Coordinates of C-alpha atoms and ligand atoms in Angstrom, one line a residue:
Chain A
X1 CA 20.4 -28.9 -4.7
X2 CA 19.6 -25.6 -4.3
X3 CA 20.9 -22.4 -5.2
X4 CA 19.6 -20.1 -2.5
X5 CA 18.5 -20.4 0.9
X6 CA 16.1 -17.8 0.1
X7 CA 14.6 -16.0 -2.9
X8 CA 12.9 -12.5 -2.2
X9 CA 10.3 -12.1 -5.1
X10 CA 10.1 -7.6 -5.2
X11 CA 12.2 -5.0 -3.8
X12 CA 10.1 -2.2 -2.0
X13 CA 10.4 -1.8 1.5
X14 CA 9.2 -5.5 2.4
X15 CA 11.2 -7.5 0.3
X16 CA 14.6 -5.2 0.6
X17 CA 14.0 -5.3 4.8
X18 CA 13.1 -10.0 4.6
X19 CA 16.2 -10.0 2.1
X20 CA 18.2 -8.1 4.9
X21 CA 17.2 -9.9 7.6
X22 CA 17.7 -13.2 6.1
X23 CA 21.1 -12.2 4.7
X24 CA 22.3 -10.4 8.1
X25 CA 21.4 -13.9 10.2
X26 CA 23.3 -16.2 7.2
X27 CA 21.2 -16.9 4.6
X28 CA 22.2 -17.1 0.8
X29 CA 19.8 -15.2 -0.3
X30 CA 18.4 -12.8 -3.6
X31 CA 16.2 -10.7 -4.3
X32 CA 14.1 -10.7 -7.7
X33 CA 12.8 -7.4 -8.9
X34 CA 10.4 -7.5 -12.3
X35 CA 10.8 -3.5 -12.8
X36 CA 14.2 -1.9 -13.9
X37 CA 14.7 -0.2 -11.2
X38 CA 14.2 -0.2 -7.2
X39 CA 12.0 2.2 -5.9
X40 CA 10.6 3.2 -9.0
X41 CA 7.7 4.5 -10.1
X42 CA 7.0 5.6 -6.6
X43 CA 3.4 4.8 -6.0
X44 CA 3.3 6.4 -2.4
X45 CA 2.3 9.6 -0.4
X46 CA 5.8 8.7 1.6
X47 CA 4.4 9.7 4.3
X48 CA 6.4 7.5 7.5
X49 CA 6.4 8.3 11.3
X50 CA 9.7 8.9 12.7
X51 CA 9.4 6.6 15.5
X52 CA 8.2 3.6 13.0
X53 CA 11.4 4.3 10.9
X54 CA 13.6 4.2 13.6
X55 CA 12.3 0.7 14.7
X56 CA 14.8 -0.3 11.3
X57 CA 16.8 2.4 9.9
X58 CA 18.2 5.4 11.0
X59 CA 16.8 8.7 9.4
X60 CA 18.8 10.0 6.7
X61 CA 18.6 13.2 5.7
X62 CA 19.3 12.7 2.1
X63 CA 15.5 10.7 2.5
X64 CA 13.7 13.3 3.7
X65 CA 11.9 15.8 1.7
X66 CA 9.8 17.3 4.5
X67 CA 9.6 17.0 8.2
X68 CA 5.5 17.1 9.4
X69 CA 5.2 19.0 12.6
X70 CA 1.8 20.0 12.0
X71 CA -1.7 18.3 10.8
X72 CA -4.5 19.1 9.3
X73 CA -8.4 18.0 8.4
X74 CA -10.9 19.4 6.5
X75 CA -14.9 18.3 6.8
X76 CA -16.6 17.8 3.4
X77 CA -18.2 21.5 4.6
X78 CA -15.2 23.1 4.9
X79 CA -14.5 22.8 9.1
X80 CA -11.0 23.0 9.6
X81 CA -9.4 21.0 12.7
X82 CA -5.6 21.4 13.1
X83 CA -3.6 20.2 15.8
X84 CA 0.6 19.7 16.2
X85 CA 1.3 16.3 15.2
X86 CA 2.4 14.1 18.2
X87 CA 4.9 12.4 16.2
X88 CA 7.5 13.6 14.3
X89 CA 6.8 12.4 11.0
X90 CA 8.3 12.7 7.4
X91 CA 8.1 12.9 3.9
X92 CA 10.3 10.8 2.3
X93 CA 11.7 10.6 -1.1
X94 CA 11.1 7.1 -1.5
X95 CA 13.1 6.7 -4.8
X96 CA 16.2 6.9 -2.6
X97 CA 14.6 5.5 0.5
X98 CA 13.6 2.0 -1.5
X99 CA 17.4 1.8 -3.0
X100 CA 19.1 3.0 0.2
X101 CA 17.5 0.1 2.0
X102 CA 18.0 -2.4 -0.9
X103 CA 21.3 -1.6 -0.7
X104 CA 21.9 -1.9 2.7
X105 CA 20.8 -5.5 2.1
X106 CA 23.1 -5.9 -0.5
X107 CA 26.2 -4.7 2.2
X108 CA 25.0 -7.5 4.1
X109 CA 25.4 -10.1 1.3
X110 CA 22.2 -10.4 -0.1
X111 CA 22.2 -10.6 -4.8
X112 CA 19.4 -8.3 -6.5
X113 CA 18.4 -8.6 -9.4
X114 CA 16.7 -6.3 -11.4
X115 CA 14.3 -6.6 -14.9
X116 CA 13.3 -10.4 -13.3
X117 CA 9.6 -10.7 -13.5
X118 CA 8.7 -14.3 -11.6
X119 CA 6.0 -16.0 -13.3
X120 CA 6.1 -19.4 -11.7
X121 CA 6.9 -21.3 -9.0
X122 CA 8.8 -24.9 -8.5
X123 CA 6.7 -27.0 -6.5
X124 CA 7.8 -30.6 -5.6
X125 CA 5.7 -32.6 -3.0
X126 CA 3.3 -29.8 -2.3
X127 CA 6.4 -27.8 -1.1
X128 CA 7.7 -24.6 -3.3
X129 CA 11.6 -25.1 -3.8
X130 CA 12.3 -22.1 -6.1
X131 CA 10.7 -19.4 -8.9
X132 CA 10.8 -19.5 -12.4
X133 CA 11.1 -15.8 -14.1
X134 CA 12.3 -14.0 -17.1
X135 CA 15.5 -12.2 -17.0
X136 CA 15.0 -9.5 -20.1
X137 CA 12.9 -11.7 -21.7
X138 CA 15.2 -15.2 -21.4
X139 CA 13.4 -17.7 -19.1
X140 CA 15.3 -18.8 -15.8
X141 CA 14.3 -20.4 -12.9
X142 CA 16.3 -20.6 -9.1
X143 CA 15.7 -23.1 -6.7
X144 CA 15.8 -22.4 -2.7
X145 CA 14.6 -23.7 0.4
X146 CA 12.0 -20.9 1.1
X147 CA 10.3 -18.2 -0.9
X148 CA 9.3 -15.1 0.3
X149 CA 6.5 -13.3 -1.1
X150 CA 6.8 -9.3 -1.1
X151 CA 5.2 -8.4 -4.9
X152 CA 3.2 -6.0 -3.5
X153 CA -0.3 -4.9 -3.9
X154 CA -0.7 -7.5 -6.5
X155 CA 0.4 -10.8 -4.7
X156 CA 0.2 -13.0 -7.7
X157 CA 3.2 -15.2 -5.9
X158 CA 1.1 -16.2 -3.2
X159 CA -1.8 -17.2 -5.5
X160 CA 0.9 -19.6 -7.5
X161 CA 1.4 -21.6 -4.2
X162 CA -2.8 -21.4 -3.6
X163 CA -2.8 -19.1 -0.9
X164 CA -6.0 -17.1 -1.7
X165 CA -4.8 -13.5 -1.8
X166 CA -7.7 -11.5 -4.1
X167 CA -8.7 -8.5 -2.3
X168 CA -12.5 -7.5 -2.0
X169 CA -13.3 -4.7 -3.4
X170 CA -14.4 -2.7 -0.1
X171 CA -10.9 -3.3 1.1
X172 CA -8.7 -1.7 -1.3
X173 CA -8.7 2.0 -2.0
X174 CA -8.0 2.8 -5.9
X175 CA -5.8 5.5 -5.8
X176 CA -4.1 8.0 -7.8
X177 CA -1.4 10.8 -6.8
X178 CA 0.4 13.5 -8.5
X179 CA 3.3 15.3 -7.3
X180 CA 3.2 19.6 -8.4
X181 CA 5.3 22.3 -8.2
X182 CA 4.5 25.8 -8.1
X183 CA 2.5 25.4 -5.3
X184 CA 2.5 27.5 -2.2
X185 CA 1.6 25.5 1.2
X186 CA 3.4 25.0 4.8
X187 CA 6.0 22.9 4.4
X188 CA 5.6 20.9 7.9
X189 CA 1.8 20.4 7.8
X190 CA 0.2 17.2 5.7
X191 CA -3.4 18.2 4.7
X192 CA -6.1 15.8 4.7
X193 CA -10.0 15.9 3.2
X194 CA -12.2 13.6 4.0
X195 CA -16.2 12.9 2.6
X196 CA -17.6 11.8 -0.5
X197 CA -17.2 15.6 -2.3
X198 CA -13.2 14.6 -1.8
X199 CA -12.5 10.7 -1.2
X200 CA -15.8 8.4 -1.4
X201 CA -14.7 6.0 1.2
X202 CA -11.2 7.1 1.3
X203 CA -9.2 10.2 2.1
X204 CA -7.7 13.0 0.1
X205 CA -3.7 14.2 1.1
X206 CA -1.4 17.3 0.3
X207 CA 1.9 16.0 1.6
X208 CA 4.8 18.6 1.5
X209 CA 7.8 17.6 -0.6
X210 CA 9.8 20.3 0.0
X211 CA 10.9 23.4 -2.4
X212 CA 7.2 24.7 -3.4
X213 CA 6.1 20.5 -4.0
X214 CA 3.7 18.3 -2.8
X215 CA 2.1 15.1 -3.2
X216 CA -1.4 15.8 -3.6
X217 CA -3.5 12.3 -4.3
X218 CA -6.6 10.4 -3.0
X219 CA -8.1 7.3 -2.5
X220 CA -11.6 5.9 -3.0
X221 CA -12.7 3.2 -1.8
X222 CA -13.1 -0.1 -4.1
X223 CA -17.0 -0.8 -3.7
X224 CA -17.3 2.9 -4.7
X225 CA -14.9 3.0 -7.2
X226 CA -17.8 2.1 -10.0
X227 CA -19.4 5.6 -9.5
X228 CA -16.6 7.5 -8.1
X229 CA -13.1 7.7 -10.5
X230 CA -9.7 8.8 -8.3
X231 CA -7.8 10.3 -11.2
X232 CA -11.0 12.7 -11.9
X233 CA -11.8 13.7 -8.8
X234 CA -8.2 14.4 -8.1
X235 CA -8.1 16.8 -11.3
X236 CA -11.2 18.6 -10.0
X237 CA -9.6 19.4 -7.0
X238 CA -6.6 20.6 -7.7
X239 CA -8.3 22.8 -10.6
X240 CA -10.4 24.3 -7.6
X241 CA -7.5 24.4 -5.2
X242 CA -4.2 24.6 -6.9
X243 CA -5.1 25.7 -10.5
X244 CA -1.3 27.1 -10.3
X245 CA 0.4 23.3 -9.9
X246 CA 2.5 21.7 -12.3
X247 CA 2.5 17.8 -12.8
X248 CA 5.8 16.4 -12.2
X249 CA 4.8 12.9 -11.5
X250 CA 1.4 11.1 -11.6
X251 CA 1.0 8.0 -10.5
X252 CA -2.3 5.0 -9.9
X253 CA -1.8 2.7 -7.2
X254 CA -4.2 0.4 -5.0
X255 CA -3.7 0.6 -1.3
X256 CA -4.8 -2.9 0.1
X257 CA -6.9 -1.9 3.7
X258 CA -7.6 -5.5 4.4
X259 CA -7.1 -7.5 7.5
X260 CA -4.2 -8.8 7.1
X261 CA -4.5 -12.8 5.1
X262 CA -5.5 -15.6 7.4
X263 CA -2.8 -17.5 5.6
X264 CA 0.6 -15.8 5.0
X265 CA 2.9 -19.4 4.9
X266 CA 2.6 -22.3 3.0
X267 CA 4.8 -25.1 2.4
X268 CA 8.6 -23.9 1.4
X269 CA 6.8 -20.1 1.0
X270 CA 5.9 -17.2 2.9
X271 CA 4.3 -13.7 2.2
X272 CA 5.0 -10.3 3.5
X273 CA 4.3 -6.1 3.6
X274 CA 1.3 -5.6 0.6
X275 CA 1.4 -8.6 -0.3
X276 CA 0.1 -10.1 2.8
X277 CA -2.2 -7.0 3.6
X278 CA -0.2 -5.6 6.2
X279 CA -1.0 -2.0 5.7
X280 CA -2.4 0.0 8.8
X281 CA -6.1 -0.2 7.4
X282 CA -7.1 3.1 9.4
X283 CA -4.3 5.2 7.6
X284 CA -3.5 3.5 4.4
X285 CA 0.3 3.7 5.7
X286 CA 2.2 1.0 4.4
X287 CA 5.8 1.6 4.4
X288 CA 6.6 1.0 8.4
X289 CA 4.1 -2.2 8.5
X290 CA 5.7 -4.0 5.3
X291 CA 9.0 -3.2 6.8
X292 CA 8.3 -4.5 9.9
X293 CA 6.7 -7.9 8.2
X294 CA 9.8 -8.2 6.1
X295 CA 11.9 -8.0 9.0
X296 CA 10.2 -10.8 11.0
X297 CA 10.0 -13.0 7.9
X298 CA 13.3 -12.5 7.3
X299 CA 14.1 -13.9 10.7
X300 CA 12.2 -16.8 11.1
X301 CA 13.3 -18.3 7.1
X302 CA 16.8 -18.4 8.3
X303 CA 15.1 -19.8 12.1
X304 CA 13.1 -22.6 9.6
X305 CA 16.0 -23.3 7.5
X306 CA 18.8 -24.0 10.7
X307 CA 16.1 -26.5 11.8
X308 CA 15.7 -28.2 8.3
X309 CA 11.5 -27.7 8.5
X310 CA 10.7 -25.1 6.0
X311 CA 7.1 -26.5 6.2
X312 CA 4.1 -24.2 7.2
X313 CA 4.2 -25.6 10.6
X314 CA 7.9 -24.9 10.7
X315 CA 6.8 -21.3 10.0
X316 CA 4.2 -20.7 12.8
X317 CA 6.8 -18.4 14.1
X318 CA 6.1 -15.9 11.4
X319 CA 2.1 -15.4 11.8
X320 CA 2.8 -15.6 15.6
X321 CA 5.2 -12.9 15.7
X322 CA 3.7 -10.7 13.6
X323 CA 0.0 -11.0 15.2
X324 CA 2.4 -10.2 18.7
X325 CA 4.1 -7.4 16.9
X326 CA 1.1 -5.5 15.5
X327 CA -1.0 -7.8 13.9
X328 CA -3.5 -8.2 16.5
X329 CA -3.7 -4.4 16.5
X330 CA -4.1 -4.4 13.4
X331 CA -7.2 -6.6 13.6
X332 CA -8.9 -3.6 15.5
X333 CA -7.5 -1.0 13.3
X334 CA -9.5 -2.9 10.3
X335 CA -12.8 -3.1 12.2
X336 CA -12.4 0.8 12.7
X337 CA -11.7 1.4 9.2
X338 CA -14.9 -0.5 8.6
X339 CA -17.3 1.6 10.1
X340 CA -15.5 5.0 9.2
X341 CA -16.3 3.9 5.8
X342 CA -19.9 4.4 6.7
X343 CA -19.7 7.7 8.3
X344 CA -22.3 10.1 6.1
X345 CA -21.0 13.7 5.1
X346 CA -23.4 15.1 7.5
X347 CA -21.9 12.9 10.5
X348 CA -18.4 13.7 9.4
X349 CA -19.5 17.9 9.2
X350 CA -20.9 17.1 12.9
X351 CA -17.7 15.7 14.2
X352 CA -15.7 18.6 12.9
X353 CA -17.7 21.1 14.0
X354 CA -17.6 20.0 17.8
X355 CA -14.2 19.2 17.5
X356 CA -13.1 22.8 15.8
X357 CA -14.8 24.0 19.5
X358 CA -12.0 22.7 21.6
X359 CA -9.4 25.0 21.7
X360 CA -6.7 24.0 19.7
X361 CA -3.7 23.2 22.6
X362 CA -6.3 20.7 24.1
X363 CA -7.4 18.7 21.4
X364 CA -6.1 15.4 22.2
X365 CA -6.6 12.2 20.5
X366 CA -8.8 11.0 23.5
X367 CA -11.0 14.4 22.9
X368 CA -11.7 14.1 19.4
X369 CA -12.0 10.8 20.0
X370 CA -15.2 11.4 22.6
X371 CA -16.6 13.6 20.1
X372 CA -16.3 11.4 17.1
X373 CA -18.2 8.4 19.5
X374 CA -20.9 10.6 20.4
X375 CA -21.7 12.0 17.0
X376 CA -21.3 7.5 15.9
X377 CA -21.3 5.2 19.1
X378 CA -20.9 2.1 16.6
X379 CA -17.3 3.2 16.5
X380 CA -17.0 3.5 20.3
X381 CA -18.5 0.1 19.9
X382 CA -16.4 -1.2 17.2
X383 CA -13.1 0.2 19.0
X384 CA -14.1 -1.6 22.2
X385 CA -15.0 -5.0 20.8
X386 CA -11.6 -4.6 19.3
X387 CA -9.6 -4.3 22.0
X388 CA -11.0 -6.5 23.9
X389 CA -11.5 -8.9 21.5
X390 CA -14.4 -10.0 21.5
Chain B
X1 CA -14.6 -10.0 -22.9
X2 CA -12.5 -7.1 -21.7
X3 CA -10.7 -4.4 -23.4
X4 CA -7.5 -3.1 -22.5
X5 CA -7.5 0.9 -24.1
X6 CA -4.0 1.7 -25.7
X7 CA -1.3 3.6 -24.2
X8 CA -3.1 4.5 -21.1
X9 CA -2.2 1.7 -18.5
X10 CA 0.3 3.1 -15.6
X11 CA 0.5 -0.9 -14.8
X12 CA 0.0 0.0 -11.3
X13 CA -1.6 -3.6 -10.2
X14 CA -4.6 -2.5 -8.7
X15 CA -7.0 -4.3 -11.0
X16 CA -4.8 -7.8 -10.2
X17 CA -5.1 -7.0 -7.0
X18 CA -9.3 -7.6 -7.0
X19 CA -9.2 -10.0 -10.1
X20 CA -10.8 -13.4 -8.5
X21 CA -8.9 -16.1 -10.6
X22 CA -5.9 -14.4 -12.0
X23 CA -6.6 -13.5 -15.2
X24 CA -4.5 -10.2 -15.4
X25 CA -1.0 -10.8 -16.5
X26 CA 1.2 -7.3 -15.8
X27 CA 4.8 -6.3 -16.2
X28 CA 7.3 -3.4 -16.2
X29 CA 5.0 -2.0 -18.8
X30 CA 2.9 -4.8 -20.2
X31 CA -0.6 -5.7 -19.2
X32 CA -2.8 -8.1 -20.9
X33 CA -6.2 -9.8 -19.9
X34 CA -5.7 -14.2 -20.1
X35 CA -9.1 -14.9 -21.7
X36 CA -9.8 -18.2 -20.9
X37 CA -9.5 -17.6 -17.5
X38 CA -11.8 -14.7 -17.3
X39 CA -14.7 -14.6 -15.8
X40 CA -16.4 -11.6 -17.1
X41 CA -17.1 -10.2 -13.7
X42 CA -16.3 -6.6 -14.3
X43 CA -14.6 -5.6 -11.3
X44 CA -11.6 -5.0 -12.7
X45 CA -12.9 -2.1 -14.9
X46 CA -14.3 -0.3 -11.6
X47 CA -10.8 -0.5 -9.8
X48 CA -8.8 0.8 -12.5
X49 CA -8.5 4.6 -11.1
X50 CA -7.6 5.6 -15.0
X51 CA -10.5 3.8 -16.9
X52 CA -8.0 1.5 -18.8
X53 CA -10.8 -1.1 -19.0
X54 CA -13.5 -1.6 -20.5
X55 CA -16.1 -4.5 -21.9
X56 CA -17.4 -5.3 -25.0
X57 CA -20.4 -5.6 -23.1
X58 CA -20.3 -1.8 -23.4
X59 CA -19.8 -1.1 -20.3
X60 CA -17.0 1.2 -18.3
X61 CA -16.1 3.1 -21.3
X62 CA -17.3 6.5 -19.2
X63 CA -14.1 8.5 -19.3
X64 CA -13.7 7.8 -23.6
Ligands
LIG401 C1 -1.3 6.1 -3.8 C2 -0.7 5.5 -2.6 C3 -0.2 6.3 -1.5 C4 0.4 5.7 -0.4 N1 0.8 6.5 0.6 C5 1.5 6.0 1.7 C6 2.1 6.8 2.7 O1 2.0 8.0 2.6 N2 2.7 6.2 3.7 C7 2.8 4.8 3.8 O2 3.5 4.4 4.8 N3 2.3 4.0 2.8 C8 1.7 4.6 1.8 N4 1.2 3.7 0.8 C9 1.4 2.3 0.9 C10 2.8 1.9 0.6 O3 3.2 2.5 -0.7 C11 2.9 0.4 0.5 O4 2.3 -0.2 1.6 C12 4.4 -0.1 0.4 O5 5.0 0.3 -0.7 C13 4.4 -1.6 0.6 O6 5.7 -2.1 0.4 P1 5.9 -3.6 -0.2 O7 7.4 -3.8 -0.2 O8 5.1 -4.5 0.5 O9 5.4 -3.5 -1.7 P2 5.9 -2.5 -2.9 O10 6.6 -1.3 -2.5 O11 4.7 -2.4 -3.8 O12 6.9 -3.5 -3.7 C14 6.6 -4.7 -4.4 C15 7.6 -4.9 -5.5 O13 7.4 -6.2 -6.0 C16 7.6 -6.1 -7.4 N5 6.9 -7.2 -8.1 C17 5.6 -7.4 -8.1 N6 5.4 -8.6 -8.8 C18 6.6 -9.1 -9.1 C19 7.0 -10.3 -9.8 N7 6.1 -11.1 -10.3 N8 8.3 -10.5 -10.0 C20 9.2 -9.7 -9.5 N9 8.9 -8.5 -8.9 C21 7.6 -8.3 -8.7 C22 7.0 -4.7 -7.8 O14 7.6 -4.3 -9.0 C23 7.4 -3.9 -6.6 O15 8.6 -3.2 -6.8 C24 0.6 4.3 -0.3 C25 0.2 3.5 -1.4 C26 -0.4 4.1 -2.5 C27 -0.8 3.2 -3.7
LIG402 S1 -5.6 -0.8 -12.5 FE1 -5.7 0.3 -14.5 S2 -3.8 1.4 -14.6 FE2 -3.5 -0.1 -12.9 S3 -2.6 -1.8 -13.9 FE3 -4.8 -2.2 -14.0 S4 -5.5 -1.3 -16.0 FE4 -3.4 -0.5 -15.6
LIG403 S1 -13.4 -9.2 -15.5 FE1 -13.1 -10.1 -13.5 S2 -12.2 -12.1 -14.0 FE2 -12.0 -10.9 -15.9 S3 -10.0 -9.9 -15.7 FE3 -11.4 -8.5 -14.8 S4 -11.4 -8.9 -12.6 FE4 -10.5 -10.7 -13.6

C-alpha cells in the first residue's frame, strides 16, 4: 500500500513546480519541506528572465521588486561596458515568489508540509517506495510509488538511493549575498564585476530591489575558495563602494555550476532543479532551469505511474526530455563556463577595453562575442565543439 | 577531526554539497559533522564562505 503517488522532498522553485505538475495531471502527491517556512531564507540574487518565467507562471507584480532594462560590467581595471538588456528581466522577491508557486500547487491538490526534514529513504527490492523524516522532531515515514528529489544544493536524497551527487569543488561557486538599504543606484540596471580583485573564478552582482535596496553578493569559485573567502571580499567591497549600506539580510549559499548529473533516476526515484545540477553554469541562474526540471519530472512520474513501471527505465522519459529541453545546451553552456574560469585579469581588462570601443547601440552579443574570441580563441573553440558536439 | 565554530553557521549546505561520503548532517538550524564517516579531507572547511570550519589539524582557522 502506498500513501502517495508521489512525495516531493523540498519546496523551492523545483520541488513546488514537480509537485504541481504531478498534482495537475492526477497524482496524490506531497511535498516535504525540512525548513519552517517556503521560500525562506532566500539564498538568491532573484534575478529571472521574463521570457523564462513566462514559460510557467504569469508575472505577478506583487513578485517583482525591480524590472532590469539595462546591464552592466565592470573589468577588474575599472572598464565599464553597458548595453540595454535584450530581455526584460526581473528582480523578484523570492520570499513570495517560492510560496506563490507552492501554493499554486496546493490549489491543484498537492499536501505540503512544512518543519519535515527527510532523513531516509524506504528501499525494497532495490526500488525506493517512500521517505522516512522527522515531523518536529517525531519520526515518520510515507510510502509512494516515486520520489522526487528537489533538496537543493545539497542533494543528500539522491545519495540515499546511491546516485553519486557530490559536487567537485571547481564546479560550485561558494557564495554569500547581502541585501542594503540606503544605497543609491539605477533601479533597472543589474551590475556585475568580474576578475580575481572581485570574484576569483566567479562574479560579483548589485541587483536592484527596489526602494534604495539591492542585492549586492558574489561568488568564488570552489577550487579557489581555500585562498579566496566570499563573505570578506564582499565586506571589502561594499566598504569601498557602498560604505553608506545597511544590512538587511545576509545570506551563504553554494551555487552548483556543474554539468548537469549523468544520473538523475533510479529505481522508484528521480532528481530535479539544484539538486540535479540544473543551473545555467555560465550565469549561475537557477530559478527558471530548476523550474523547468520540476515541471518535466513532474510529468513523466505521473507518465511512469499510469504505466505501472516506476523503474529507471520507465523514467528514460525524464533525462530525455530534459537533455531536448535545455540540457544538451546546457552541456555547452558548462564547457564555456570552464574556460572563462581561466580567463587572467589581464585578458578580461583586454576584452573590455575593445569592447568599451564599440559604440554602445551596436554592441551585440555576436560583437562582444568576436572580441572576447580574439582576445581567447579556446573559447571560440570551446563554444564550437559545443555546439556541434563534438 | 573537524570543528564546527559556535553560533556562526547560516546552514546554507554548501559544504554538504562538496562533502565526498556524506558526513555533514544539516537542518533548519542544526549542523553537525558524523565522525566515523569522515574522511578528514578538508574541503569542507574551504567551501564554507563564513569559515564555520575548521580542523584540529590547525588548519582553516584564518578568519578567528
Ligand atoms: C548566492 C546565490 C545567488 C543566486 N542568484 C540567482 C539568481 O539571481 N537567479 C537565479 O535564477 N538563480 C540564482 N541562484 C540559484 C537559485 O537560487 C537556485 O538554483 C534555486 O533556488 C534552485 O531551486 P531548487 O528548488 O532546486 O532548490 P532550493 O530553492 O534550494 O530548494 C530546495 C529546498 O529543499 C529543502 N530541503 C533540503 N534538504 C531537505 C530534506 N532533507 N528534507 C526536506 N527538505 C529539504 C531546502 O530547505 C530547500 O527549501 C543563486 C544561488 C545562490 C546561492
Ligand atoms: S558551508 Fe558553512 S555556513 Fe554553510 S552550512 Fe556549511 S558550515 Fe554552515
Ligand atoms: S573533511 Fe571532507 S569528509 Fe570530512 S566532513 Fe569535511 S568534506 Fe566531508
Amino acid at each position: 500500500m502506498t500513501d502517495y503517488d508521489v512525495i516531493v522532498v523540498g519546496g523551492g522553485p523545483a520541488g513546488s513546480m514537480a509537485a504541481y505538475s504531478a498534482a495537475s495531471k492526477g497524482a496524490k502527491t506531497i511535498m516535504l519541506e525540512k525548513d519552517r517556512d517556503i521560500g525562506y531564507p532566500v539564498r538568491c540574487g532573484e534575478a529571472v528572465s521574463d521570457t523564462g518565467l513566462r514559460q510557467f507562471v504569469e508575472p505577478k507584480p506583487e513578485w517583482i521588486a525591480a524590472t532590469i532594462k539595462k546591464i552592466r560590467m565592470r573589468s577588474p581595471d575599472n572598464t565599464i561596458i553597458d548595453f540595454k538588456s535584450l530581455m526584460a528581466g526581473y528582480v523578484l522577491h523570492r520570499r513570495i515568489f517560492d510560496y506563490a508557486l507552492a501554493n499554486r500547487a496546493s490549489q491543484v491538490g498537492a499536501e505540503i508540509q512544512t518543519r519535515a526534514y527527510v532523513d531516509g529513504l524506504i528501499v525494497e527490492d532495490d526500488i525506493v517506495k517512500g521517505v522516512k523524516y522527522q515531523y518536529m522532531g517525531e519520526k515518520r515515514t510515507l510510502k509512494a510509488k516515486i520520489v522526487i528529489a528537489a533538496d537543493g544544493v545539497e542533494s543528500r536524497i539522491g545519495r540515499m538511493a546511491g546516485i553519486r551527487t557530490a559536487i567537485k569543488l571547481h564546479d560550485i561557486e561558494s557564495g554569500y549575498q547581502v541585501t542594503v538599504g540606503n544605497i543609491d543606484i539605477d533601479q533597472e540596471m543589474i551590475d556585475f564585476y568580474v576578475g580575481k580583485n572581485w570574484a576569483p573564478g566567479g562574479y560579483l552582482w548589485v541587483f536592484p530591489k527596489g526602494d534604495r535596496m539591492a542585492n549586492i553578493g558574489l561568488g568564488v569559485v570552489g577550487s579557489k575558495a581555500k585562498d579566496y573567502n566570499s563573505h570578506d571580499l564582499l565586506h571589502k567591497f561594499l566598504k569601498e563602494h557602498y560604505p553608506q549600506a545597511a544590512m538587511l539580510t545576509s545570506v551563504c549559499g553554494g551555487v552548483p555550476v556543474a554539468h548537469t548529473l549523468k544520473q538523475i533516476t533510479g529505481n522508484g526515484i528521480m532528481l530535479t532543479g539544484d539538486a540535479a545540477r540544473m543551473v545555467n553554469p555560465v550565469s549561475g541562474g537557477g530559478i527558471v532551469s530548476g523550474m523547468h526540471g520540476g515541471k518535466i519530472a513532474g510529468e513523466v512520474a505521473m507518465e511512469a505511474i499510469a504505466v505501472g513501471d516506476v523503474s529507471s527505465k520507465g523514467l528514460a522519459e525524464y533525462p530525455k526530455r530534459w537533455r531536448k529541453a535545455g540540457g544538451k545546451n546546457h552541456e555547452a553552456l558548462h564547457r564555456i563556463s570552464t574556460s572563462i574560469k581561466d580567463i587572467t585579469d589581464d585578458e578580461l581588462n583586454r576584452i573590455a577595453l575593445r569592447v568599451s570601443k564599440i559604440p554602445r547601440e551596436e554592441r551585440s552579443v555576436l560583437k562582444i562575442f568576436t572580441v572576447v574570441a580574439k582576445e581567447k580563441p579556446k573559447i571560440l573553440l570551446d563554444v564550437t565543439r559545443a555546439f556541434v558536439g563534438a | 577531526m573537524i570543528l564546527v565554530k559556535d553560533n556562526r553557521c547560516d546552514f546554507c549546505g554548501t559544504c554538504v554539497a562538496v562533502c565526498p561520503v556524506d558526513a555533514i548532517e544539516l537542518r533548519e538550524a542544526d549542523i553537525s559533522i558524523i565522525h566515523d564517516t569522515c574522511i578528514d579531507c578538508d574541503i569542507c572547511i574551504w567551501i564554507c564562505p563564513i569559515d564555520v570550519l575548521s580542523s584540529d589539524k590547525g588548519q582553516g582557522t584564518s578568519n578567528d
